[in-house]
mmCIF file of C-alpha atoms in Angstrom:
data_model
loop_
_atom_site.group_PDB
_atom_site.id
_atom_site.type_symbol
_atom_site.label_atom_id
_atom_site.label_comp_id
_atom_site.label_asym_id
_atom_site.label_seq_id
_atom_site.Cartn_x
_atom_site.Cartn_y
_atom_site.Cartn_z
ATOM 1 C CA MET A 27 -0.208 -19.016 -10.381
ATOM 2 C CA PHE A 28 -1.597 -16.787 -13.173
ATOM 3 C CA GLY A 29 0.171 -18.875 -15.814
ATOM 4 C CA TYR A 30 3.609 -17.984 -14.463
ATOM 5 C CA ASP A 31 4.691 -21.580 -15.085
ATOM 6 C CA LYS A 32 4.180 -21.375 -18.854
ATOM 7 C CA ASP A 33 5.786 -19.530 -21.743
ATOM 8 C CA ASP A 34 3.007 -19.955 -24.265
ATOM 9 C CA ALA A 35 3.002 -16.548 -25.959
ATOM 10 C CA THR A 36 3.527 -16.428 -29.692
ATOM 11 C CA ALA A 37 6.691 -14.786 -30.962
ATOM 12 C CA LEU A 38 4.676 -11.741 -32.037
ATOM 13 C CA GLU A 39 2.965 -11.477 -28.645
ATOM 14 C CA ALA A 40 6.278 -11.878 -26.856
ATOM 15 C CA ILE A 41 8.154 -9.220 -28.807
ATOM 16 C CA SER A 42 5.182 -6.851 -28.596
ATOM 17 C CA TRP A 43 5.167 -7.175 -24.810
ATOM 18 C CA ALA A 44 8.944 -6.772 -24.741
ATOM 19 C CA GLN A 45 8.648 -3.511 -26.686
ATOM 20 C CA THR A 46 5.936 -2.310 -24.302
ATOM 21 C CA ILE A 47 8.300 -2.950 -21.391
ATOM 22 C CA CYS A 48 11.091 -1.031 -23.143
ATOM 23 C CA PHE A 49 8.956 2.085 -23.384
ATOM 24 C CA ALA A 50 6.907 1.609 -20.206
ATOM 25 C CA PRO A 51 8.259 4.757 -18.479
ATOM 26 C CA MET A 52 7.039 6.919 -21.382
ATOM 27 C CA LEU A 53 3.678 5.165 -21.342
ATOM 28 C CA PHE A 54 3.277 5.745 -17.612
ATOM 29 C CA LYS A 55 4.330 9.397 -17.741
ATOM 30 C CA SER A 56 1.903 9.996 -20.594
ATOM 31 C CA ALA A 57 -0.932 8.517 -18.543
ATOM 32 C CA VAL A 58 -0.051 10.765 -15.609
ATOM 33 C CA LEU A 59 -0.050 13.886 -17.769
ATOM 34 C CA LEU A 60 -3.125 12.992 -19.807
ATOM 35 C CA LYS A 61 -4.914 12.865 -16.483
ATOM 36 C CA ARG A 62 -3.287 15.725 -14.582
ATOM 37 C CA LEU A 63 -3.295 18.183 -17.481
ATOM 38 C CA GLY A 64 -7.021 17.748 -17.998
ATOM 39 C CA ILE A 65 -7.096 15.888 -21.317
ATOM 40 C CA PHE A 66 -8.870 12.840 -19.916
ATOM 41 C CA ALA A 67 -11.393 15.061 -18.134
ATOM 42 C CA ALA A 68 -12.094 17.063 -21.294
ATOM 43 C CA LEU A 69 -12.684 13.865 -23.255
ATOM 44 C CA LYS A 70 -14.989 12.548 -20.558
ATOM 45 C CA ALA A 71 -17.001 15.776 -20.618
ATOM 46 C CA ALA A 72 -17.385 15.375 -24.379
ATOM 47 C CA HIS A 73 -18.511 11.751 -24.224
ATOM 48 C CA HIS A 74 -21.993 12.654 -25.456
ATOM 49 C CA THR A 75 -20.492 14.172 -28.627
ATOM 50 C CA SER A 76 -18.365 12.588 -31.315
ATOM 51 C CA GLY A 77 -15.173 13.424 -29.407
ATOM 52 C CA LEU A 78 -12.673 16.268 -29.567
ATOM 53 C CA THR A 79 -9.915 17.202 -31.997
ATOM 54 C CA THR A 80 -6.365 18.029 -31.004
ATOM 55 C CA ALA A 81 -7.079 21.723 -31.583
ATOM 56 C CA GLU A 82 -10.200 21.629 -29.410
ATOM 57 C CA LEU A 83 -8.337 19.874 -26.625
ATOM 58 C CA ALA A 84 -5.515 22.406 -26.858
ATOM 59 C CA GLN A 85 -8.011 25.236 -26.514
ATOM 60 C CA GLN A 86 -9.758 23.634 -23.543
ATOM 61 C CA THR A 87 -6.606 22.693 -21.639
ATOM 62 C CA GLY A 88 -4.426 25.683 -22.460
ATOM 63 C CA LEU A 89 -1.729 23.416 -23.857
ATOM 64 C CA SER A 90 -0.132 23.738 -27.273
ATOM 65 C CA ALA A 91 -1.406 21.562 -30.094
ATOM 66 C CA TYR A 92 2.032 19.915 -30.080
ATOM 67 C CA ALA A 93 1.806 18.992 -26.384
ATOM 68 C CA VAL A 94 -1.683 17.585 -26.776
ATOM 69 C CA GLY A 95 -0.691 15.726 -29.932
ATOM 70 C CA VAL A 96 2.300 13.830 -28.547
ATOM 71 C CA LEU A 97 0.371 12.837 -25.433
ATOM 72 C CA LEU A 98 -2.614 11.662 -27.457
ATOM 73 C CA ASP A 99 -0.431 9.575 -29.751
ATOM 74 C CA MET A 100 1.039 7.781 -26.759
ATOM 75 C CA GLY A 101 -2.476 7.510 -25.393
ATOM 76 C CA LEU A 102 -3.453 5.663 -28.551
ATOM 77 C CA SER A 103 -0.561 3.241 -28.152
ATOM 78 C CA GLY A 104 -1.557 2.699 -24.536
ATOM 79 C CA ARG A 105 -5.207 2.076 -25.435
ATOM 80 C CA MET A 106 -6.200 5.036 -23.271
ATOM 81 C CA VAL A 107 -7.909 6.942 -26.097
ATOM 82 C CA ILE A 108 -9.256 6.128 -29.543
ATOM 83 C CA GLU A 109 -9.345 8.267 -32.705
ATOM 84 C CA ASP A 110 -11.949 8.167 -35.458
ATOM 85 C CA ASP A 111 -11.349 8.841 -39.144
ATOM 86 C CA GLN A 112 -12.177 12.512 -38.628
ATOM 87 C CA GLY A 113 -9.322 13.016 -36.161
ATOM 88 C CA ARG A 114 -11.628 13.172 -33.135
ATOM 89 C CA PHE A 115 -10.514 11.519 -29.920
ATOM 90 C CA SER A 116 -12.564 9.743 -27.259
ATOM 91 C CA LEU A 117 -11.772 8.146 -23.929
ATOM 92 C CA THR A 118 -11.522 4.347 -23.751
ATOM 93 C CA LYS A 119 -12.524 2.173 -20.811
ATOM 94 C CA THR A 120 -8.868 2.091 -19.768
ATOM 95 C CA GLY A 121 -8.684 5.874 -19.877
ATOM 96 C CA SER A 122 -11.896 6.084 -17.870
ATOM 97 C CA PHE A 123 -10.454 3.824 -15.177
ATOM 98 C CA LEU A 124 -7.291 5.908 -14.998
ATOM 99 C CA LEU A 125 -9.401 9.035 -14.628
ATOM 100 C CA ASP A 126 -12.149 7.942 -12.248
ATOM 101 C CA ASP A 127 -11.377 4.605 -10.604
ATOM 102 C CA ARG A 128 -10.217 5.212 -7.040
ATOM 103 C CA MET A 129 -7.793 2.301 -6.941
ATOM 104 C CA CYS A 130 -6.188 3.291 -10.243
ATOM 105 C CA SER A 131 -5.928 6.914 -9.138
ATOM 106 C CA ILE A 132 -4.288 5.994 -5.837
ATOM 107 C CA ASN A 133 -1.835 3.602 -7.480
ATOM 108 C CA LEU A 134 -0.944 6.142 -10.161
ATOM 109 C CA ASP A 135 -0.340 8.901 -7.594
ATOM 110 C CA PHE A 136 1.735 6.589 -5.380
ATOM 111 C CA THR A 137 3.921 5.535 -8.291
ATOM 112 C CA GLU A 138 4.360 9.070 -9.627
ATOM 113 C CA ASP A 139 4.641 11.088 -6.409
ATOM 114 C CA VAL A 140 6.426 8.610 -4.152
ATOM 115 C CA CYS A 141 8.285 6.033 -6.232
ATOM 116 C CA TYR A 142 9.198 7.327 -9.671
ATOM 117 C CA GLN A 143 12.320 9.378 -8.954
ATOM 118 C CA ALA A 144 13.481 7.003 -6.240
ATOM 119 C CA LEU A 145 13.482 4.086 -8.670
ATOM 120 C CA ASP A 146 16.477 5.660 -10.398
ATOM 121 C CA GLN A 147 18.364 4.335 -7.375
ATOM 122 C CA LEU A 148 16.942 0.801 -7.569
ATOM 123 C CA GLU A 149 20.205 -0.777 -8.732
ATOM 124 C CA ALA A 150 22.186 1.036 -6.048
ATOM 125 C CA SER A 151 19.638 -0.029 -3.443
ATOM 126 C CA LEU A 152 19.764 -3.673 -4.523
ATOM 127 C CA LYS A 153 23.557 -3.709 -4.336
ATOM 128 C CA ALA A 154 23.802 -1.810 -1.052
ATOM 129 C CA GLY A 155 20.866 -3.441 0.713
ATOM 130 C CA ARG A 156 19.550 -0.050 1.791
ATOM 131 C CA ALA A 157 17.016 2.398 0.379
ATOM 132 C CA GLU A 158 19.241 4.739 -1.613
ATOM 133 C CA GLY A 159 16.218 6.265 -3.344
ATOM 134 C CA LEU A 160 15.141 7.971 -0.135
ATOM 135 C CA LYS A 161 17.771 10.597 -0.883
ATOM 136 C CA VAL A 162 15.436 12.185 -3.445
ATOM 137 C CA PHE A 163 13.385 13.432 -0.481
ATOM 138 C CA GLY A 164 16.438 14.664 1.401
ATOM 139 C CA PHE A 165 16.879 11.736 3.809
ATOM 140 C CA ASP A 166 20.050 9.659 3.884
ATOM 141 C CA ASP A 167 19.455 7.078 6.612
ATOM 142 C CA GLY A 168 17.872 4.467 4.317
ATOM 143 C CA LEU A 169 14.640 4.114 6.302
ATOM 144 C CA ILE A 170 11.445 5.922 5.323
ATOM 145 C CA TYR A 171 9.289 5.254 8.385
ATOM 146 C CA PRO A 172 10.632 7.932 10.769
ATOM 147 C CA HIS A 173 10.192 10.494 7.970
ATOM 148 C CA LEU A 174 6.646 9.740 6.807
ATOM 149 C CA SER A 175 5.108 12.761 8.507
ATOM 150 C CA SER A 176 7.769 15.057 7.033
ATOM 151 C CA LEU A 177 7.742 13.845 3.437
ATOM 152 C CA PRO A 178 7.198 16.747 1.021
ATOM 153 C CA GLU A 179 3.861 17.088 -0.708
ATOM 154 C CA PRO A 180 2.435 15.524 -2.750
ATOM 155 C CA ALA A 181 4.476 12.468 -1.729
ATOM 156 C CA ARG A 182 3.227 12.553 1.858
ATOM 157 C CA SER A 183 -0.456 12.590 0.949
ATOM 158 C CA SER A 184 -0.012 9.992 -1.787
ATOM 159 C CA TRP A 185 1.849 7.638 0.586
ATOM 160 C CA PHE A 186 -0.765 7.771 3.336
ATOM 161 C CA THR A 187 -3.672 7.559 0.895
ATOM 162 C CA TYR A 188 -2.123 4.457 -0.676
ATOM 163 C CA ASP A 189 -1.430 2.822 2.675
ATOM 164 C CA HIS A 190 -4.865 3.573 4.150
ATOM 165 C CA PHE A 191 -6.833 2.605 1.055
ATOM 166 C CA TYR A 192 -5.743 -1.011 1.100
ATOM 167 C CA SER A 193 -5.614 -1.619 4.838
ATOM 168 C CA ASP A 194 -8.879 0.171 5.661
ATOM 169 C CA ALA A 195 -10.844 -2.088 3.327
ATOM 170 C CA ALA A 196 -9.713 -5.163 5.265
ATOM 171 C CA PHE A 197 -10.301 -3.894 8.799
ATOM 172 C CA ALA A 198 -14.053 -4.520 9.030
ATOM 173 C CA PRO A 199 -13.963 -8.175 7.891
ATOM 174 C CA ALA A 200 -10.865 -8.790 10.015
ATOM 175 C CA LEU A 201 -12.529 -7.340 13.112
ATOM 176 C CA ARG A 202 -15.513 -9.604 12.575
ATOM 177 C CA LEU A 203 -13.177 -12.595 12.539
ATOM 178 C CA ILE A 204 -11.224 -11.640 15.652
ATOM 179 C CA SER A 205 -14.390 -10.788 17.592
ATOM 180 C CA ALA A 206 -14.741 -14.532 18.228
ATOM 181 C CA LEU A 207 -11.483 -14.357 20.205
ATOM 182 C CA ASN A 208 -13.052 -11.963 22.749
ATOM 183 C CA PRO A 209 -9.897 -9.881 23.130
ATOM 184 C CA ARG A 210 -9.413 -7.802 26.258
ATOM 185 C CA HIS A 211 -6.262 -5.868 25.372
ATOM 186 C CA ILE A 212 -4.889 -5.425 21.836
ATOM 187 C CA PHE A 213 -1.356 -4.344 21.016
ATOM 188 C CA ASP A 214 -1.498 -2.699 17.569
ATOM 189 C CA VAL A 215 2.118 -3.013 16.455
ATOM 190 C CA GLY A 216 3.083 -0.580 13.728
ATOM 191 C CA GLY A 217 -0.175 1.270 14.321
ATOM 192 C CA ASN A 218 0.793 4.120 11.995
ATOM 193 C CA THR A 219 -1.904 6.834 12.196
ATOM 194 C CA GLY A 220 -4.142 4.764 14.460
ATOM 195 C CA ARG A 221 -6.883 3.853 12.031
ATOM 196 C CA PHE A 222 -7.083 0.212 13.110
ATOM 197 C CA ALA A 223 -6.924 1.212 16.767
ATOM 198 C CA GLN A 224 -9.857 3.549 16.242
ATOM 199 C CA ALA A 225 -11.837 0.854 14.421
ATOM 200 C CA ALA A 226 -11.123 -1.693 17.165
ATOM 201 C CA LEU A 227 -12.123 0.696 19.945
ATOM 202 C CA HIS A 228 -15.493 1.269 18.324
ATOM 203 C CA ALA A 229 -16.021 -2.381 17.389
ATOM 204 C CA PHE A 230 -15.224 -3.636 20.904
ATOM 205 C CA PRO A 231 -16.581 -1.238 23.561
ATOM 206 C CA GLU A 232 -14.735 -2.937 26.432
ATOM 207 C CA VAL A 233 -11.361 -3.508 24.786
ATOM 208 C CA GLN A 234 -8.134 -1.680 25.616
ATOM 209 C CA VAL A 235 -5.874 -0.836 22.663
ATOM 210 C CA THR A 236 -2.210 0.125 22.814
ATOM 211 C CA ILE A 237 -0.497 1.454 19.696
ATOM 212 C CA VAL A 238 3.094 0.218 19.591
ATOM 213 C CA ASP A 239 5.264 2.088 17.108
ATOM 214 C CA LEU A 240 8.224 4.376 16.594
ATOM 215 C CA LYS A 241 8.223 7.584 18.603
ATOM 216 C CA GLU A 242 7.699 9.665 15.461
ATOM 217 C CA GLN A 243 4.703 7.560 14.425
ATOM 218 C CA ILE A 244 3.234 7.686 17.936
ATOM 219 C CA GLU A 245 3.294 11.477 17.767
ATOM 220 C CA LEU A 246 1.586 11.378 14.373
ATOM 221 C CA ALA A 247 -1.071 8.955 15.644
ATOM 222 C CA GLN A 248 -1.727 11.133 18.680
ATOM 223 C CA ARG A 249 -2.309 14.153 16.452
ATOM 224 C CA GLU A 250 -4.601 12.219 14.133
ATOM 225 C CA LEU A 251 -6.569 10.569 16.921
ATOM 226 C CA SER A 252 -7.014 13.692 19.023
ATOM 227 C CA GLN A 253 -9.470 14.981 16.422
ATOM 228 C CA GLN A 254 -11.196 11.610 16.274
ATOM 229 C CA GLU A 255 -11.562 11.626 20.050
ATOM 230 C CA ARG A 256 -13.299 14.999 19.881
ATOM 231 C CA ASN A 257 -15.587 13.749 17.133
ATOM 232 C CA HIS A 258 -16.589 10.601 19.006
ATOM 233 C CA CYS A 259 -16.432 11.744 22.610
ATOM 234 C CA GLU A 260 -20.180 12.164 22.946
ATOM 235 C CA GLN A 261 -20.886 8.689 21.576
ATOM 236 C CA ASP A 262 -18.078 6.905 23.409
ATOM 237 C CA GLN A 263 -16.876 8.574 26.592
ATOM 238 C CA SER A 264 -14.331 5.786 27.162
ATOM 239 C CA PHE A 265 -12.516 6.214 23.845
ATOM 240 C CA ALA A 266 -9.529 8.109 25.263
ATOM 241 C CA SER A 267 -9.345 6.084 28.465
ATOM 242 C CA ARG A 268 -9.112 2.808 26.529
ATOM 243 C CA LEU A 269 -6.348 3.981 24.181
ATOM 244 C CA SER A 270 -2.685 4.079 25.138
ATOM 245 C CA PHE A 271 0.671 4.319 23.397
ATOM 246 C CA ALA A 272 4.056 2.630 23.670
ATOM 247 C CA ALA A 273 7.028 4.063 21.795
ATOM 248 C CA VAL A 274 9.100 1.065 20.698
ATOM 249 C CA ASN A 275 11.721 0.506 18.025
ATOM 250 C CA VAL A 276 11.134 -3.145 17.201
ATOM 251 C CA LEU A 277 14.630 -3.487 15.731
ATOM 252 C CA GLU A 278 16.225 -2.763 19.100
ATOM 253 C CA ASP A 279 17.076 -5.932 20.997
ATOM 254 C CA LYS A 280 14.869 -5.197 23.989
ATOM 255 C CA PRO A 281 11.922 -7.120 25.477
ATOM 256 C CA PHE A 282 8.500 -6.044 24.261
ATOM 257 C CA PRO A 283 5.860 -4.712 26.660
ATOM 258 C CA ARG A 284 3.439 -7.245 28.094
ATOM 259 C CA GLY A 285 -0.223 -7.239 29.002
ATOM 260 C CA ALA A 286 -2.026 -7.875 25.708
ATOM 261 C CA ASP A 287 -3.852 -11.092 24.916
ATOM 262 C CA LEU A 288 -3.990 -10.199 21.203
ATOM 263 C CA TRP A 289 -1.109 -8.833 19.165
ATOM 264 C CA TRP A 290 -2.138 -7.214 15.870
ATOM 265 C CA MET A 291 0.209 -6.528 12.963
ATOM 266 C CA SER A 292 -1.282 -5.039 9.800
ATOM 267 C CA GLN A 293 0.988 -4.544 6.770
ATOM 268 C CA PHE A 294 3.823 -4.358 9.268
ATOM 269 C CA LEU A 295 6.079 -7.371 8.924
ATOM 270 C CA ASP A 296 6.448 -6.811 5.183
ATOM 271 C CA CYS A 297 8.591 -3.836 6.207
ATOM 272 C CA PHE A 298 11.374 -6.129 7.416
ATOM 273 C CA ALA A 299 13.889 -8.647 6.119
ATOM 274 C CA PRO A 300 13.292 -12.336 6.913
ATOM 275 C CA GLU A 301 15.771 -12.499 9.784
ATOM 276 C CA GLU A 302 14.265 -9.340 11.269
ATOM 277 C CA ILE A 303 10.758 -10.806 11.052
ATOM 278 C CA VAL A 304 11.859 -13.891 12.974
ATOM 279 C CA ALA A 305 13.631 -11.800 15.626
ATOM 280 C CA ILE A 306 10.593 -9.548 16.093
ATOM 281 C CA LEU A 307 8.192 -12.471 16.343
ATOM 282 C CA LYS A 308 10.397 -14.286 18.849
ATOM 283 C CA ARG A 309 10.079 -11.296 21.173
ATOM 284 C CA VAL A 310 6.318 -11.230 20.560
ATOM 285 C CA HIS A 311 6.300 -14.925 21.477
ATOM 286 C CA ALA A 312 8.050 -14.140 24.760
ATOM 287 C CA ALA A 313 5.575 -11.377 25.630
ATOM 288 C CA LEU A 314 2.369 -13.155 24.561
ATOM 289 C CA PRO A 315 0.369 -15.134 27.151
ATOM 290 C CA GLU A 316 0.082 -18.866 26.537
ATOM 291 C CA THR A 317 -3.565 -18.451 25.555
ATOM 292 C CA GLY A 318 -2.967 -15.310 23.493
ATOM 293 C CA THR A 319 -3.265 -14.850 19.737
ATOM 294 C CA LEU A 320 -0.997 -13.243 17.169
ATOM 295 C CA CYS A 321 -3.039 -11.756 14.306
ATOM 296 C CA ILE A 322 -1.163 -10.849 11.141
ATOM 297 C CA LEU A 323 -2.901 -9.013 8.300
ATOM 298 C CA GLU A 324 -0.741 -9.176 5.193
ATOM 299 C CA LEU A 325 -0.761 -9.000 1.421
ATOM 300 C CA PHE A 326 0.649 -12.007 -0.423
ATOM 301 C CA PRO A 327 1.139 -11.928 -4.217
ATOM 302 C CA ASP A 328 0.393 -15.650 -4.478
ATOM 303 C CA ALA A 329 -2.900 -15.273 -2.596
ATOM 304 C CA GLN A 330 -4.441 -12.800 -5.040
ATOM 305 C CA ARG A 331 -7.423 -13.551 -7.244
ATOM 306 C CA PHE A 332 -6.237 -11.413 -10.152
ATOM 307 C CA ALA A 333 -2.921 -11.153 -11.969
ATOM 308 C CA ALA A 334 -3.083 -7.343 -11.830
ATOM 309 C CA ALA A 335 -3.174 -7.496 -8.033
ATOM 310 C CA ALA A 336 -0.107 -9.731 -7.935
ATOM 311 C CA LEU A 337 1.662 -7.354 -10.329
ATOM 312 C CA ALA A 338 0.848 -4.405 -8.058
ATOM 313 C CA LEU A 339 2.292 -6.180 -5.028
ATOM 314 C CA ASN A 340 5.424 -7.309 -6.852
ATOM 315 C CA ALA A 341 5.918 -3.730 -8.039
ATOM 316 C CA THR A 342 5.448 -2.415 -4.512
ATOM 317 C CA SER A 343 8.187 -4.764 -3.323
ATOM 318 C CA LEU A 344 10.541 -2.616 -5.412
ATOM 319 C CA TYR A 345 9.267 0.438 -3.515
ATOM 320 C CA PHE A 346 10.477 -1.287 -0.337
ATOM 321 C CA THR A 347 13.838 -1.871 -1.999
ATOM 322 C CA ALA A 348 14.460 1.599 -3.401
ATOM 323 C CA LEU A 349 12.658 3.808 -0.936
ATOM 324 C CA ALA A 350 11.394 2.201 2.271
ATOM 325 C CA ASN A 351 14.215 0.153 3.753
ATOM 326 C CA GLY A 352 16.210 -1.708 1.099
ATOM 327 C CA ASN A 353 15.632 -5.234 2.357
ATOM 328 C CA SER A 354 11.935 -6.122 2.639
ATOM 329 C CA ARG A 355 9.097 -7.050 0.305
ATOM 330 C CA PHE A 356 5.636 -8.532 -0.017
ATOM 331 C CA TYR A 357 6.392 -12.188 0.627
ATOM 332 C CA ARG A 358 4.887 -15.315 -0.863
ATOM 333 C CA SER A 359 2.559 -16.827 1.709
ATOM 334 C CA SER A 360 4.485 -20.085 2.101
ATOM 335 C CA ASP A 361 7.754 -18.238 2.717
ATOM 336 C CA PHE A 362 6.103 -15.900 5.202
ATOM 337 C CA ILE A 363 4.329 -18.634 7.174
ATOM 338 C CA ALA A 364 7.639 -20.497 7.435
ATOM 339 C CA LEU A 365 9.117 -17.431 9.165
ATOM 340 C CA VAL A 366 6.176 -17.289 11.580
ATOM 341 C CA GLU A 367 6.680 -20.952 12.444
ATOM 342 C CA LYS A 368 10.431 -20.472 12.829
ATOM 343 C CA ALA A 369 9.682 -17.890 15.529
ATOM 344 C CA GLY A 370 7.747 -20.455 17.567
ATOM 345 C CA PHE A 371 4.176 -19.981 16.361
ATOM 346 C CA LYS A 372 1.756 -22.343 14.666
ATOM 347 C CA LEU A 373 -0.891 -21.279 12.186
ATOM 348 C CA HIS A 374 -4.343 -21.689 13.714
ATOM 349 C CA ALA A 375 -6.436 -20.239 10.876
ATOM 350 C CA ARG A 376 -5.971 -18.473 7.552
ATOM 351 C CA HIS A 377 -8.533 -16.200 5.902
ATOM 352 C CA ASP A 378 -7.796 -15.006 2.353
ATOM 353 C CA ASN A 379 -9.424 -12.322 0.203
ATOM 354 C CA LEU A 380 -10.325 -9.857 2.939
ATOM 355 C CA GLY A 381 -11.041 -6.383 1.604
ATOM 356 C CA LEU A 382 -9.009 -5.845 -1.547
ATOM 357 C CA GLY A 383 -6.798 -8.911 -1.201
ATOM 358 C CA HIS A 384 -5.495 -9.209 2.350
ATOM 359 C CA THR A 385 -4.898 -12.439 4.230
ATOM 360 C CA LEU A 386 -5.474 -12.725 7.976
ATOM 361 C CA LEU A 387 -3.305 -15.246 9.819
ATOM 362 C CA LEU A 388 -4.353 -16.269 13.332
ATOM 363 C CA CYS A 389 -1.391 -17.766 15.174
ATOM 364 C CA HIS A 390 -0.903 -19.411 18.560
ATOM 365 C CA LYS A 391 2.213 -20.441 20.406
ATOM 366 C CA ALA A 392 3.466 -23.806 19.163
#
C-alpha cells in the first residue's frame, strides 16, 4: 500500500524528510498565515507581473517587512513560493492549491481551527484513552459530539464544513447504489445535521426517513432541516411528513427502535472503539428485519487511490484520539469488516472510491 512495505529512500532523502518532520509545525503555521494574512492572495493578484518584493508585499498587506520576510523564507522551504534573482516572489502550484483548492482550504482550516491546540494533549489522550484535548474548548467530558453545536467559532464552522465536504460528495453515488434495494423506511444513524436524510427524501419520493442520533444532534438537525422544509415545501409537500426523529444514545445498553428495512451509517462507526462498534451492530442486528440491509459508508486509509488521501485519514485518526473521543479512528478495511462480521453480519457488496474516497458496504444478516 503506497510503498509502505519498503524503506528504499536514500540516506539524504531520509534525513531530509526527517528534518521536515521536525519542523512541520512551523511549516504548517507559516502556510496558514501566508494565506490568512493575504500574502498568497497578493502574489496571485500579481501573477501577470514578475512578482512582488518583500517591501511591496508589506505595503499591500499592512505587515512589517520583517513579518513578511520570515513567512516568505519558510514559504520557500515549503515550496509554496519561489524567488527570482531580483528578490521578487511568486506563488507556486503548491501555494496556489493552498490558496484556492477547496479540499486544501477545508483541511487547513480543520487542522488549524479544530485540531492544532488540542494536539498538545495527544500524549495525555493516548495514555488516558479519552479526548483530553477537548478541554481547549472548555469541555471536560472527553466526548465532542454533544458539544458540536456549541463549539466556539471558527472551530464550529470548520468542523461542520470538513465533515460535510467529504460525506456530501459520496451521497449521490451511494443513493444510486441503494436505490436497487427499494427501501421503504431508512434509519439514518448518526444523522448529524440531516444532510443525508434530506438527500434520501428527495431521491426516493415514497421513502420514510428517521434520523437516529443524540438528543443534542437531533435538535441541531431539526433547526437545519426546518429551513430546508420551507425551501422545498412547494416541490415536495410530503417532505415533513416522511421525516421523523429518534433521540438515542447508541452507547446505552438499550434495544434500538424497529421498523426500518434499511439502516444507514455514514462516517458514524469510526467514532467508536472496536468493542463499541460490535456492541452497536449487534443491537442493529436484533432490530433489523431478516430481509433488511445495513449500509455503512466509511473512509478506509487502505482503500484510497492516493497516498495523500491515506495520510489525511491517518492524521484525522489523531483528531479522534485527542479531541473527539479518545478511542476511535479510521480503520483499515479488513479490520473493520471483521468487526461487522463479528456482530453477525455478512458482507453482501463493497463499492470503493465513491465521492472523494468513501467505501459503501452493503451487509445482510449472516
